[in-house]
Structures are given as structure tokens and as C-alpha cells.
PDB file of C-alpha atoms and ligand atoms in Angstrom:
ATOM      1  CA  UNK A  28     -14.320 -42.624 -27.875  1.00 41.00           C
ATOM      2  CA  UNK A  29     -11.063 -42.419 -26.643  1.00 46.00           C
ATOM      3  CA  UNK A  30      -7.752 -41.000 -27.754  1.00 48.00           C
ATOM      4  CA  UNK A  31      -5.629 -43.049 -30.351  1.00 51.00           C
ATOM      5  CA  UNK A  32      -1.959 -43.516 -28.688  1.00 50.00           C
ATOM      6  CA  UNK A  33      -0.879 -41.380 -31.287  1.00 53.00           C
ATOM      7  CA  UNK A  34      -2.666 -38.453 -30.157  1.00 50.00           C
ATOM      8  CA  UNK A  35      -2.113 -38.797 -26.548  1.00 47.00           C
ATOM      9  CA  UNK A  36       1.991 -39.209 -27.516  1.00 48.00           C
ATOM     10  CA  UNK A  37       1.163 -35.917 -28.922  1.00 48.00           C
ATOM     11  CA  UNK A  38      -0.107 -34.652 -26.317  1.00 44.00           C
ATOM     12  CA  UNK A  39       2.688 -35.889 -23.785  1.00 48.00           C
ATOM     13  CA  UNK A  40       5.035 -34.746 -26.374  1.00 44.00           C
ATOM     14  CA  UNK A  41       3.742 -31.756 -26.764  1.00 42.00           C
ATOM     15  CA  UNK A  42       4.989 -30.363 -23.158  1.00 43.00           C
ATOM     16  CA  UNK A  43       8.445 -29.684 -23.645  1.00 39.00           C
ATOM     17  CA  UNK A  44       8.038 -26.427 -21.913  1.00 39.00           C
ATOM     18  CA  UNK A  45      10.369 -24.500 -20.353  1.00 35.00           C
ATOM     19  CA  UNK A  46      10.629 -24.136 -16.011  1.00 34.00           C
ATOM     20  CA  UNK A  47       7.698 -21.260 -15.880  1.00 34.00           C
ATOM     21  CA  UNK A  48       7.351 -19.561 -13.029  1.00 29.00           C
ATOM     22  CA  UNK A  49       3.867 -20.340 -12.967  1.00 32.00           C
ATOM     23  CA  UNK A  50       5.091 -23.362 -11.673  1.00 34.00           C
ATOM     24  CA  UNK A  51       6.816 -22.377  -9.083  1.00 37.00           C
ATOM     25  CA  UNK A  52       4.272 -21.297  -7.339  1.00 39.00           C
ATOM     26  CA  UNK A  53       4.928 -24.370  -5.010  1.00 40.00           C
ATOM     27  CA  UNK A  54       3.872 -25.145  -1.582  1.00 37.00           C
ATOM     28  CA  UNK A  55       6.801 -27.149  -1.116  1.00 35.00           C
ATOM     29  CA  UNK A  56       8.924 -24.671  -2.190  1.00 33.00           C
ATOM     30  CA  UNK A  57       7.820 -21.663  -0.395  1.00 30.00           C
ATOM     31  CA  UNK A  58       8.337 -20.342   3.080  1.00 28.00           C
ATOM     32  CA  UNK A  59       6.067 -22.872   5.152  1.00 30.00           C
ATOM     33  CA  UNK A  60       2.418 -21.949   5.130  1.00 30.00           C
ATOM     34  CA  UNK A  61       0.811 -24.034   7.636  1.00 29.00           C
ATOM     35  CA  UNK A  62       1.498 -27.469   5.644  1.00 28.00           C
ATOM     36  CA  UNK A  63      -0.221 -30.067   7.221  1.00 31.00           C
ATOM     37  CA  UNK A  64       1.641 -32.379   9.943  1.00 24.00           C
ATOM     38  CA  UNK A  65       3.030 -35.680   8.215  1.00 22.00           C
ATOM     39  CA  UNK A  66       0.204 -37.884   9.880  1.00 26.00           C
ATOM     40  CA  UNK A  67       0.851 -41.639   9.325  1.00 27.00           C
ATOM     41  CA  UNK A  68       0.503 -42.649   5.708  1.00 28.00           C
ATOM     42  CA  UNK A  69      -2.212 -44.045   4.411  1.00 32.00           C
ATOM     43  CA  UNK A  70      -2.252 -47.688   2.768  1.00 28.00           C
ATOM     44  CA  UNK A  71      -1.171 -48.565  -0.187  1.00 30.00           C
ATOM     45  CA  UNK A  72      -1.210 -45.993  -3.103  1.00 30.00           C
ATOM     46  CA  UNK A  73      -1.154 -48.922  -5.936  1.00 33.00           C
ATOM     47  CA  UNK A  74      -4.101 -48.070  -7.537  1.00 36.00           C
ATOM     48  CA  UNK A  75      -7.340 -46.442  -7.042  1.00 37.00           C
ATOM     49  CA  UNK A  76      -7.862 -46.522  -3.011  1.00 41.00           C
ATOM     50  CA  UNK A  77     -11.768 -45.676  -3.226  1.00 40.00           C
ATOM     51  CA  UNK A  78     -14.706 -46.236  -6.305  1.00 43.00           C
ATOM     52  CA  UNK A  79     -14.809 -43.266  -7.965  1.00 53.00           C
ATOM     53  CA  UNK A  80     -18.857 -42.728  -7.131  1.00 50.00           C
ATOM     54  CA  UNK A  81     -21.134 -39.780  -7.697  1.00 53.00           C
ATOM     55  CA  UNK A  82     -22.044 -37.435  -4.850  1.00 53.00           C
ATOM     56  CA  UNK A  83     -25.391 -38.821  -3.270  1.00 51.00           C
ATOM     57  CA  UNK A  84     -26.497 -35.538  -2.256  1.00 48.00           C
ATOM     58  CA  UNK A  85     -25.947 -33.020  -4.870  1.00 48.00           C
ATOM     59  CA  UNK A  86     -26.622 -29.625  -4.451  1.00 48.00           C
ATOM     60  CA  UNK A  87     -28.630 -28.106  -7.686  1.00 48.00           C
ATOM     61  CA  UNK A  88     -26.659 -25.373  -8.584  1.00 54.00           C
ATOM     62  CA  UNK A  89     -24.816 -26.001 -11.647  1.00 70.00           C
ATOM     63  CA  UNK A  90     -25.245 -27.795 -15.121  1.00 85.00           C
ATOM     64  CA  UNK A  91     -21.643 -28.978 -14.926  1.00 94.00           C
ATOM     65  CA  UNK A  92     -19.282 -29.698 -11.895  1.00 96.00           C
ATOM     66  CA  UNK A  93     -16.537 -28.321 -10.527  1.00 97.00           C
ATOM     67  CA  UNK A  94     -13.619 -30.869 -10.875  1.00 98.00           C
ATOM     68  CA  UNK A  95     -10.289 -30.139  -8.749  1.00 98.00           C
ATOM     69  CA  UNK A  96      -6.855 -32.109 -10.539  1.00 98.00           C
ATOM     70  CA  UNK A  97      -4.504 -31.583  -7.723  1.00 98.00           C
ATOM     71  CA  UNK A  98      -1.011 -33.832  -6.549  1.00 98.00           C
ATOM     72  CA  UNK A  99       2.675 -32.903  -6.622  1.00 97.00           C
ATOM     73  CA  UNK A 100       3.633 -30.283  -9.661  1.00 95.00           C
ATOM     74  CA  UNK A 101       4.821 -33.025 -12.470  1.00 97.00           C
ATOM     75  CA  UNK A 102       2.522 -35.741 -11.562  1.00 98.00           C
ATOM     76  CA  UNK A 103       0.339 -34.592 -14.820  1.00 98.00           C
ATOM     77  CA  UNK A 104      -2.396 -32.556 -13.814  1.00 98.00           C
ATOM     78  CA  UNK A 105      -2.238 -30.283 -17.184  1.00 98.00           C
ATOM     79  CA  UNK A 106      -2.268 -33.336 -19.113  1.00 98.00           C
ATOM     80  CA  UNK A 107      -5.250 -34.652 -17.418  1.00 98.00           C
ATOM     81  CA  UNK A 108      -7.408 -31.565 -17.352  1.00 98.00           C
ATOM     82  CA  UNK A 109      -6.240 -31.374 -21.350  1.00 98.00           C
ATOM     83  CA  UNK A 110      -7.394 -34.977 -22.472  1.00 98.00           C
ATOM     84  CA  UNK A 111     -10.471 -34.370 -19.750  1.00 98.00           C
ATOM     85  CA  UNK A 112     -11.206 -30.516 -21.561  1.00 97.00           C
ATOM     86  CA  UNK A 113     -11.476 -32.530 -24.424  1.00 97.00           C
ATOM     87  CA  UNK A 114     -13.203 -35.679 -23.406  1.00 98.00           C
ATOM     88  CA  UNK A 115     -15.914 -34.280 -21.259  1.00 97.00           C
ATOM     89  CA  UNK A 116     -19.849 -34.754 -21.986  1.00 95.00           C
ATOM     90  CA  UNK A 117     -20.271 -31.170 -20.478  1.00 95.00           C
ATOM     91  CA  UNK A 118     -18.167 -27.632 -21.282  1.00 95.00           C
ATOM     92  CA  UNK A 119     -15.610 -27.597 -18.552  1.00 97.00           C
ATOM     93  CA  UNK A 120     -13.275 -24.885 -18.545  1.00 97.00           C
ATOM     94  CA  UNK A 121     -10.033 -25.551 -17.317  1.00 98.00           C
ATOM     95  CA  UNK A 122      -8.086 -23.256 -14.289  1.00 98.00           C
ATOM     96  CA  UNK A 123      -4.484 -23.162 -14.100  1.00 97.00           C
ATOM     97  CA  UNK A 124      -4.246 -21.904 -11.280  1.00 96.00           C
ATOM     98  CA  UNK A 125      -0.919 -21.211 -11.138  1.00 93.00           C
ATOM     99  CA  UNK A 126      -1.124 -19.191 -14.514  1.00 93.00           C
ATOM    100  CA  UNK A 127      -4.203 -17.220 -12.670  1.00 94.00           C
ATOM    101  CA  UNK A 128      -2.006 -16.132  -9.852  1.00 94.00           C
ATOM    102  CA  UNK A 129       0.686 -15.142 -11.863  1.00 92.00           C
ATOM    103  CA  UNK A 130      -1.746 -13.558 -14.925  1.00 94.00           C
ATOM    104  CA  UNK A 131      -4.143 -12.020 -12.510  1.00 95.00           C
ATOM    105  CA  UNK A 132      -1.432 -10.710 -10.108  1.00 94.00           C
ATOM    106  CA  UNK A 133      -2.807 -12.517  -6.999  1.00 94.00           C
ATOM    107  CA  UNK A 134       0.282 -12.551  -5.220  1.00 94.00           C
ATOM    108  CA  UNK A 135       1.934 -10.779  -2.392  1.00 92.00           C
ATOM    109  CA  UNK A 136       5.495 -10.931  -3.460  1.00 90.00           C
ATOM    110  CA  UNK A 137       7.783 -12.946  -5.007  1.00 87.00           C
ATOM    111  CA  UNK A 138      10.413 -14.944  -3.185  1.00 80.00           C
ATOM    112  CA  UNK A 139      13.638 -14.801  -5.081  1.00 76.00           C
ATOM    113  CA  UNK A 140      15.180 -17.448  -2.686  1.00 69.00           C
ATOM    114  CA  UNK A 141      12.848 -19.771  -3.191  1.00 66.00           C
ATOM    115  CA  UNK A 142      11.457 -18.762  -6.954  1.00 69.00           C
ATOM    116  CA  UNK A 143       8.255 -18.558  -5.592  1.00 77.00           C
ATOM    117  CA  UNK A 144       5.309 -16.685  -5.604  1.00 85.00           C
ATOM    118  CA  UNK A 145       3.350 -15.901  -1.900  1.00 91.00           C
ATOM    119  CA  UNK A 146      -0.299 -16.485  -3.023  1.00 94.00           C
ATOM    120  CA  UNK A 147      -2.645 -13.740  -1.841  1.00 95.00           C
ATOM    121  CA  UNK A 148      -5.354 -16.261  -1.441  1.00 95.00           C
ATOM    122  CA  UNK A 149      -8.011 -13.865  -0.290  1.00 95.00           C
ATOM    123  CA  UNK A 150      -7.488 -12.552  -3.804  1.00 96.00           C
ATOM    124  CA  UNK A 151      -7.566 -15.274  -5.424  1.00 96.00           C
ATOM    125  CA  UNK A 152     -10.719 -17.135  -3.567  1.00 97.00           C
ATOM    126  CA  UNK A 153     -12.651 -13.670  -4.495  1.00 96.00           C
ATOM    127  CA  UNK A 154     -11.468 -14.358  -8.147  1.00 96.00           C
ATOM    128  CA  UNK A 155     -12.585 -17.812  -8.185  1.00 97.00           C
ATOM    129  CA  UNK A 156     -15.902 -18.082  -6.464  1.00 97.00           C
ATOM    130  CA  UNK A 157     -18.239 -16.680  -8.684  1.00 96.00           C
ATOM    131  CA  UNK A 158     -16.998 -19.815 -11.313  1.00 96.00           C
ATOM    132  CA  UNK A 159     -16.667 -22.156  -8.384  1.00 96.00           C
ATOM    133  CA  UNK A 160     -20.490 -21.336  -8.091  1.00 95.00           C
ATOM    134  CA  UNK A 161     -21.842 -21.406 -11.414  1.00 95.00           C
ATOM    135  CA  UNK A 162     -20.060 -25.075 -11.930  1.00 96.00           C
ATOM    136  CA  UNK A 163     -18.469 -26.291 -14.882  1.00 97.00           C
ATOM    137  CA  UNK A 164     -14.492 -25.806 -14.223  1.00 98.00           C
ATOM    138  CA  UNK A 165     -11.540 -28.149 -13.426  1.00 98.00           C
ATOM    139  CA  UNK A 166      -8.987 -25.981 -10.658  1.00 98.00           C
ATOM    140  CA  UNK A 167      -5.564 -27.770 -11.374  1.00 98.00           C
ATOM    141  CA  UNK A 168      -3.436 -26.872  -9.034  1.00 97.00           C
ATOM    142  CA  UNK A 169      -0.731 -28.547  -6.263  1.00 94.00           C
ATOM    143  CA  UNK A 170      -2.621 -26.467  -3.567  1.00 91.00           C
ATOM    144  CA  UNK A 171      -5.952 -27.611  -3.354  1.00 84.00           C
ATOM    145  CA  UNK A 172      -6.738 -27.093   0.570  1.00 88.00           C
ATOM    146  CA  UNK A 173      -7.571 -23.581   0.426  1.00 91.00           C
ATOM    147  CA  UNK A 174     -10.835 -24.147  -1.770  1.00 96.00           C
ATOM    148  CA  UNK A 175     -13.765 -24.228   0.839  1.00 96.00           C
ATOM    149  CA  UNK A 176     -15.292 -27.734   1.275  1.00 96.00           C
ATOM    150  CA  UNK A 177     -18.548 -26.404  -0.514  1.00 95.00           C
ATOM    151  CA  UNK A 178     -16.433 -26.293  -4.138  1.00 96.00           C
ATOM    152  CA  UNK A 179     -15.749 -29.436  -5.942  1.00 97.00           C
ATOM    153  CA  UNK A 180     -17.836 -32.347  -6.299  1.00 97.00           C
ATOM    154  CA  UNK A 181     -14.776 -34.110  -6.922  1.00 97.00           C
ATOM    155  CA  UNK A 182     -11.054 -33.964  -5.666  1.00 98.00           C
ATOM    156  CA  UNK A 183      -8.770 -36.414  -8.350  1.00 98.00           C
ATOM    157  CA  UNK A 184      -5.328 -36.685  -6.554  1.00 98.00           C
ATOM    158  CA  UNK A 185      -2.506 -37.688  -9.085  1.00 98.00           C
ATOM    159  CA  UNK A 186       0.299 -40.212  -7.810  1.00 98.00           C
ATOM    160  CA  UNK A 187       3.671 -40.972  -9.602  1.00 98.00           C
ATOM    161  CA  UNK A 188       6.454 -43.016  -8.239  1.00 97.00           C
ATOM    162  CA  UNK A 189       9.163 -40.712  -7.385  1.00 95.00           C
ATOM    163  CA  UNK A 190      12.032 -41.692  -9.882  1.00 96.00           C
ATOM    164  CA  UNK A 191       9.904 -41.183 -12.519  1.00 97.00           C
ATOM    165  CA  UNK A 192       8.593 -37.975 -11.105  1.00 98.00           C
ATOM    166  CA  UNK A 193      12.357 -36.877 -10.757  1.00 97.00           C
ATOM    167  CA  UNK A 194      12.831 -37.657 -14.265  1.00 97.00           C
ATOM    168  CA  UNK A 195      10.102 -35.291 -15.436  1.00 97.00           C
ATOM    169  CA  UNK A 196      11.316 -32.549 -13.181  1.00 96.00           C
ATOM    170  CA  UNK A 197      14.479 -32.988 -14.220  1.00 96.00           C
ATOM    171  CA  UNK A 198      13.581 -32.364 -18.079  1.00 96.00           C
ATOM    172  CA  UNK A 199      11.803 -29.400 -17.362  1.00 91.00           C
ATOM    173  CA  UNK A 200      14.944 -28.297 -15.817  1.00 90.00           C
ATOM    174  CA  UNK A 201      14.131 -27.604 -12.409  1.00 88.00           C
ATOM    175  CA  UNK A 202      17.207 -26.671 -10.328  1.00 88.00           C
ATOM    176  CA  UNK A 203      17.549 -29.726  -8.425  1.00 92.00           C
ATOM    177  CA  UNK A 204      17.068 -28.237  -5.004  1.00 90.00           C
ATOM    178  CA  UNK A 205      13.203 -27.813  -6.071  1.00 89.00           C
ATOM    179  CA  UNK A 206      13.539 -31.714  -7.761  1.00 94.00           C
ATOM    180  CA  UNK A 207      14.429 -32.915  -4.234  1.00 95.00           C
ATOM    181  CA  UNK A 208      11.632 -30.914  -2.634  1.00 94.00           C
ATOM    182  CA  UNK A 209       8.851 -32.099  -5.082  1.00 95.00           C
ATOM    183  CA  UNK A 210      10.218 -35.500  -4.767  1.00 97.00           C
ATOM    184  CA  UNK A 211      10.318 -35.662  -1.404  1.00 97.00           C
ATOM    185  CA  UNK A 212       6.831 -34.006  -1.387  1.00 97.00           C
ATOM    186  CA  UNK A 213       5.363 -36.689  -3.032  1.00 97.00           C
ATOM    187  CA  UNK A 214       6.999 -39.492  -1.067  1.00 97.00           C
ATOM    188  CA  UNK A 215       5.112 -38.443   2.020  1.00 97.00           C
ATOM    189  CA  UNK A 216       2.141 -37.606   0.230  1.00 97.00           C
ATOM    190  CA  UNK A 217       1.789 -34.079   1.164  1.00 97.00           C
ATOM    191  CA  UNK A 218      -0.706 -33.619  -1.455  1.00 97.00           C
ATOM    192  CA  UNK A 219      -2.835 -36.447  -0.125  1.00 97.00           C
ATOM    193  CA  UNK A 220      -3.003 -35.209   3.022  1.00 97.00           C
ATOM    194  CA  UNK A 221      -4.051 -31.632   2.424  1.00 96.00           C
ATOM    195  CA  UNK A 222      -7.050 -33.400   0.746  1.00 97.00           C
ATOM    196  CA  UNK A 223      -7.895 -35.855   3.071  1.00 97.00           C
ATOM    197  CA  UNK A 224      -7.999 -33.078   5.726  1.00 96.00           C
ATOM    198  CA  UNK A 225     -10.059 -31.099   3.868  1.00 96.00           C
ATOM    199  CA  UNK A 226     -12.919 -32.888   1.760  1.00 97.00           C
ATOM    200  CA  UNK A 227     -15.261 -35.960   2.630  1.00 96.00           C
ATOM    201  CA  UNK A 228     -14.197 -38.971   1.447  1.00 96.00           C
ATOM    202  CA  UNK A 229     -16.880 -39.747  -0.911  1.00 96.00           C
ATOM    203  CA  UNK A 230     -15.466 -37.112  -2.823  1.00 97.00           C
ATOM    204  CA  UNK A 231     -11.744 -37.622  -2.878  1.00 97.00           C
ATOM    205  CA  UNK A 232     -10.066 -40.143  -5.442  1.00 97.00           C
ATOM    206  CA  UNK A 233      -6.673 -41.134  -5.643  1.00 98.00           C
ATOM    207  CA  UNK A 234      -5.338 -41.923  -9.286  1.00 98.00           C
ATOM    208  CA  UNK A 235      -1.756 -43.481 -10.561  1.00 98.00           C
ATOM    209  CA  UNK A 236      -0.139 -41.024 -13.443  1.00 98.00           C
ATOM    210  CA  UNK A 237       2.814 -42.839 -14.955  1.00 98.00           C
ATOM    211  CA  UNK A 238       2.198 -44.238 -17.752  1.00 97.00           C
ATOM    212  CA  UNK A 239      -0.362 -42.630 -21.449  1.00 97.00           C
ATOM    213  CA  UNK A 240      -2.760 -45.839 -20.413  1.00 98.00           C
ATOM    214  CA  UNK A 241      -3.549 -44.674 -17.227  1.00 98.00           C
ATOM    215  CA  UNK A 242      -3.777 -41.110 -18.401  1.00 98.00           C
ATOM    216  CA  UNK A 243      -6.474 -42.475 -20.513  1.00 98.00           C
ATOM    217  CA  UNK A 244      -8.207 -44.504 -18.440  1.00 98.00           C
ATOM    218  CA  UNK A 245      -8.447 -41.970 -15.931  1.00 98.00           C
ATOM    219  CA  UNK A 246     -10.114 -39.717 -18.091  1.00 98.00           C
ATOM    220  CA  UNK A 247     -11.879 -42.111 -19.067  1.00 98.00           C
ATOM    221  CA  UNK A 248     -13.150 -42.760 -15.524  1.00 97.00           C
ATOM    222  CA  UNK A 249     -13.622 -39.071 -15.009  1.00 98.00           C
ATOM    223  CA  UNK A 250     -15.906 -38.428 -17.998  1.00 97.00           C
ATOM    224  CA  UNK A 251     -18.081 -41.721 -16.548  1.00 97.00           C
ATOM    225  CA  UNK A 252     -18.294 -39.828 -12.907  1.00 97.00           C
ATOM    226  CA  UNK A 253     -19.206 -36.937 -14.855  1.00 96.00           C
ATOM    227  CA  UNK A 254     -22.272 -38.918 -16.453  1.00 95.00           C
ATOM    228  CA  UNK A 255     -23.536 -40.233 -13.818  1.00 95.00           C
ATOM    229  CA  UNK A 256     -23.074 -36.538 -11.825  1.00 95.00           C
ATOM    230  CA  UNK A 257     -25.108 -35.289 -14.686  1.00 92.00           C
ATOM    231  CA  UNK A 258     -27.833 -37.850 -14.441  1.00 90.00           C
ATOM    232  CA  UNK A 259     -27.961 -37.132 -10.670  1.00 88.00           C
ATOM    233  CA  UNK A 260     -28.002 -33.466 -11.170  1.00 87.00           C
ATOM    234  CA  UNK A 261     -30.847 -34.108 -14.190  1.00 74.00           C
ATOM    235  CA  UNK A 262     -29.707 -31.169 -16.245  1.00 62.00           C
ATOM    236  CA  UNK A 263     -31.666 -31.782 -19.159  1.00 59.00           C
ATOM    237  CA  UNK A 264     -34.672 -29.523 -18.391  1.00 52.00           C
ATOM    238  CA  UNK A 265     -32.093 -26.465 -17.360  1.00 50.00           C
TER     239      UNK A 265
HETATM  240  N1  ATP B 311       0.209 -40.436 -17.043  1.00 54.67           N
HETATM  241  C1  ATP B 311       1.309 -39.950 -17.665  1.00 54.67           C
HETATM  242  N2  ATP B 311       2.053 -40.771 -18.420  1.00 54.67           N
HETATM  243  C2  ATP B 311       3.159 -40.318 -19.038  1.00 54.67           C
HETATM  244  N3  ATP B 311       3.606 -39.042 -18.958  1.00 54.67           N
HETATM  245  C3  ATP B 311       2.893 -38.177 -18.226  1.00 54.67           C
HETATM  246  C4  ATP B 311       1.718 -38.586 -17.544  1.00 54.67           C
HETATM  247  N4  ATP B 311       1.217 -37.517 -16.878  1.00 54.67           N
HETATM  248  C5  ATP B 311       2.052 -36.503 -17.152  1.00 54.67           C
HETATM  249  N5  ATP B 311       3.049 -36.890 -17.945  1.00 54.67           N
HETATM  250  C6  ATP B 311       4.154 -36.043 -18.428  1.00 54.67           C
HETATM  251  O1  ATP B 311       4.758 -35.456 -17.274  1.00 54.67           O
HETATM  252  C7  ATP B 311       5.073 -34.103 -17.505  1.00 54.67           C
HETATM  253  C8  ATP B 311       4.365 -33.227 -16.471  1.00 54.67           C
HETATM  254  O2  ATP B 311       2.973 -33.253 -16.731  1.00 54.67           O
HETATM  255  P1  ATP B 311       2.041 -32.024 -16.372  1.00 54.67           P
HETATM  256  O3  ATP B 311       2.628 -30.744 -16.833  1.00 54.67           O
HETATM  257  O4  ATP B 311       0.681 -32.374 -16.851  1.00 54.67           O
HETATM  258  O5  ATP B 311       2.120 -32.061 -14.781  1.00 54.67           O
HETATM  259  P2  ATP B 311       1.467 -31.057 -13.731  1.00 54.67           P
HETATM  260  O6  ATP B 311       1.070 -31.889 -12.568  1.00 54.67           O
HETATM  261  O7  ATP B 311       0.397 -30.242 -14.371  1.00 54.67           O
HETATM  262  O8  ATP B 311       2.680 -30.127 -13.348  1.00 54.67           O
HETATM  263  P3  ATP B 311       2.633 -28.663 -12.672  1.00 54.67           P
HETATM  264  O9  ATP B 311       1.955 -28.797 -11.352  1.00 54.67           O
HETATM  265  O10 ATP B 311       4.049 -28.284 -12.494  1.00 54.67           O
HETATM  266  O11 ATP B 311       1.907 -27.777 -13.613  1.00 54.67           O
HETATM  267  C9  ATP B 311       4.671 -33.808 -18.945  1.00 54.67           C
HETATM  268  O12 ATP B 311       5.802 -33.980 -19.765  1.00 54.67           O
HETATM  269  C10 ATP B 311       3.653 -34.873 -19.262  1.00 54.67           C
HETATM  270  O13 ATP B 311       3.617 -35.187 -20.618  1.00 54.67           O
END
């Protein structure tokens, strides 16, 4: 069933990676590209603000779905899509997207300034959509408004309080210009409202990511929506 502590330690443990400019591909670091006004915030983030509930009108188009991890870098959206890779009743393969852009070359340029990539998104849409279609993927990335509505059939939004997302920038050494940003990011809940502007609400969940037990029992909540997706979907005959 689930993961011993041991093996999630592991797991968190097993990080320790250097700054990568993978991640910096950062919408809080770059130049400004259309982020979203600061509309007022929304309630309390304590918690899980919505039931995590199956779509009621799925489409049939895929045997698995397509799962988008997104909140502020550091808030553990590798991690999750990890454990969740691992977990998961169905094959889901798991998008960095930030690796794709930087892998697949689908940027425009590189802003030294900033240590940031521009994201040719056109590019990297085109790349994406034939997966997006046939199901079966998790797309972790900070960024998540630029996937059309039609994508995911579920948006997971990872929270952290800020001092102890600061701490976990800080050990990756960010340069603490990009700490502040990140920080600040997630205090006004940037990430949140990219995805509330952009998906139904039945779809959208908002999850806490500070400590390994609510790692696991978010994938553990995760691999149930998944079930019940799949029972929905009925993929047994496909
Ligand atoms: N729920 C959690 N409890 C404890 N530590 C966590 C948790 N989630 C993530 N971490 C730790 O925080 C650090 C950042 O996690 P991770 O790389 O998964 O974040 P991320 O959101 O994918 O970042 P980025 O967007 O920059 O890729 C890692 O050291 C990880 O082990």
C-alpha cells in the first residue's frame, strides 16, 4: 500500500540537486508574461479547500488521465509526481516540463538577467498535445495556465508555508533574489490564481506540501481520484 517512512525519507533525501536551470524556467522570475492580476485571495489555504471528486462528465478518450502537479517551484511537485509514478493503478508518465523546454529546445532565448528561459509555448503546446490526447501523463510544472482547458482531468495545486519554502530554496542554492521572488510568489498565491482562472472548479484541488505525511496522503488521495476516474471512464473493455 503505501510507502514505509523510510522510503519516502529516501525519496526526500534523495533531491539534493544542484540549482538546474531547468528550474529556472520561472514565471516569477522572467520578464512579465501577462501574470494574472492579484485578485483578492481566496479563503483559507489550511487544508484541502474542495473534495477531491471525479469529473462527472468524462470525455472517452483515454485509458488513463492526464494529471497536472503545478504550485510555486519548491513546493514538491517532483516529489509528488515521483511517489504518484509509482503509486498509480494506471501507467502515467511523468512531464517535467521544465526539463522538456530545456531538452527539447522550446525556448526563444535565454535571459541572462533573470536566469531564465522565454518559453516558446507554441512549441511546446505542439510537443505536448498529441500525449495530452492520448491520456495517461502528469505535466509538473509552475506554469500550468497555458494548457487549454480541454487537458487535464485534474489540476493538484501544491501549498507550502513560505519559511519553509524559503528554506528549501535556500538549500538548493538559489541566489536569494529568485528565493524572495518564489516566496513572495507563493504568498499571494500566484499559482492559485492562474488555475482558478483557467479550469472549472470541479477539477482544481488545492493540497498542503510540508511535511512526508501529507506527501503521502496526497498521493494517496490522488491514486483514489484516479480509481474512481477509471471506473467512470470503464476502461476495462479498451
Ligand atoms: N511534502 C513534503 N514534505 C517534505 N519535504 C518536501 C515535501 N515536498 C517536497 N519536499 C522537499 O522540497 C524540495 C523541493 O521539492 P520538489 O523538487 O519536488 O519541488 P518542485 O515543486 O518540483 O520544484 P521545481 O518547481 O523547482 O521543480 C525537495 O528537497 C523535496 O524533498
Amino acid at each position: 500500500m503505501g510507502k514505509s517512512s523510510e522510503e519516502l525519507d529516501q525519496t526526500l533525501k534523495g533531491d539534493g540537486r544542484q540549482p538546474d536551470v531547468a528550474h529556472d524556467i520561472s514565471p516569477f522570475m522572467a520578464p512579465p508574461r501577462g501574470s494574472p492580476a492579484l485578485r483578492s485571495a481566496p479563503s483559507s489555504i489550511a487544508g484541502v479547500s474542495r473534495p477531491l471528486l471525479p469529473p462527472s462528465m468524462p470525455p472517452a478518450r483515454a485509458r488513463a488521465p492526464v494529471v497536472v502537479l503545478t504550485g510555486t517551484p519548491g513546493t514538491g511537485k517532483t516529489t509528488h509526481a515521483q511517489l504518484l509514478q509509482q503509486a498509480s493503478p494506471v501507467p502515467l508518465q511523468h512531464i517535467n516540463v521544465g526539463d522538456w523546454v530545456k531538452d527539447k529546445g522550446l525556448y526563444q532565448d535565454y535571459d541572462d538577467e533573470w536566469q531564465s528561459y522565454t518559453v516558446d509555448e507554441d512549441k511546446l503546446l505542439d510537443e505536448l498535445e498529441p500525449l495530452a490526447a492520448a491520456g495517461g501523463i502528469i505535466l509538473d510544472w509552475h506554469t500550468s495556465d497555458i494548457f487549454p482547458e480541454r487537458w487535464p482531468d485534474l489540476v493538484v495545486v501544491l501549498r507550502c508555508d513560505h519559511s519553509k519554502l524559503w528554506d528549501r530554496l535556500e538549500k538548493r542554492g538559489y541566489p536569494l533574489k529568485k528565493i524572495q521572488e518564489n516566496n513572495e510568489a507563493e504568498i499571494m498565491e500566484v499559482v492559485l490564481d492562474e488555475v482558478r482562472s483557467s479550469y472549472p472548479p470541479e477539477i482544481v484541488v488545492e493540497l498542503q506540501s510540508e511535511t512526508t505525511d501529507d506527501l503521502e496522503a496526497n498521493v494517496a488521495r490522488i491514486v483514489q481520484w484516479i480509481e474512481a476516474w477509471r471506473e467512470d471512464h470503464d476502461t476495462s473493455d479498451q
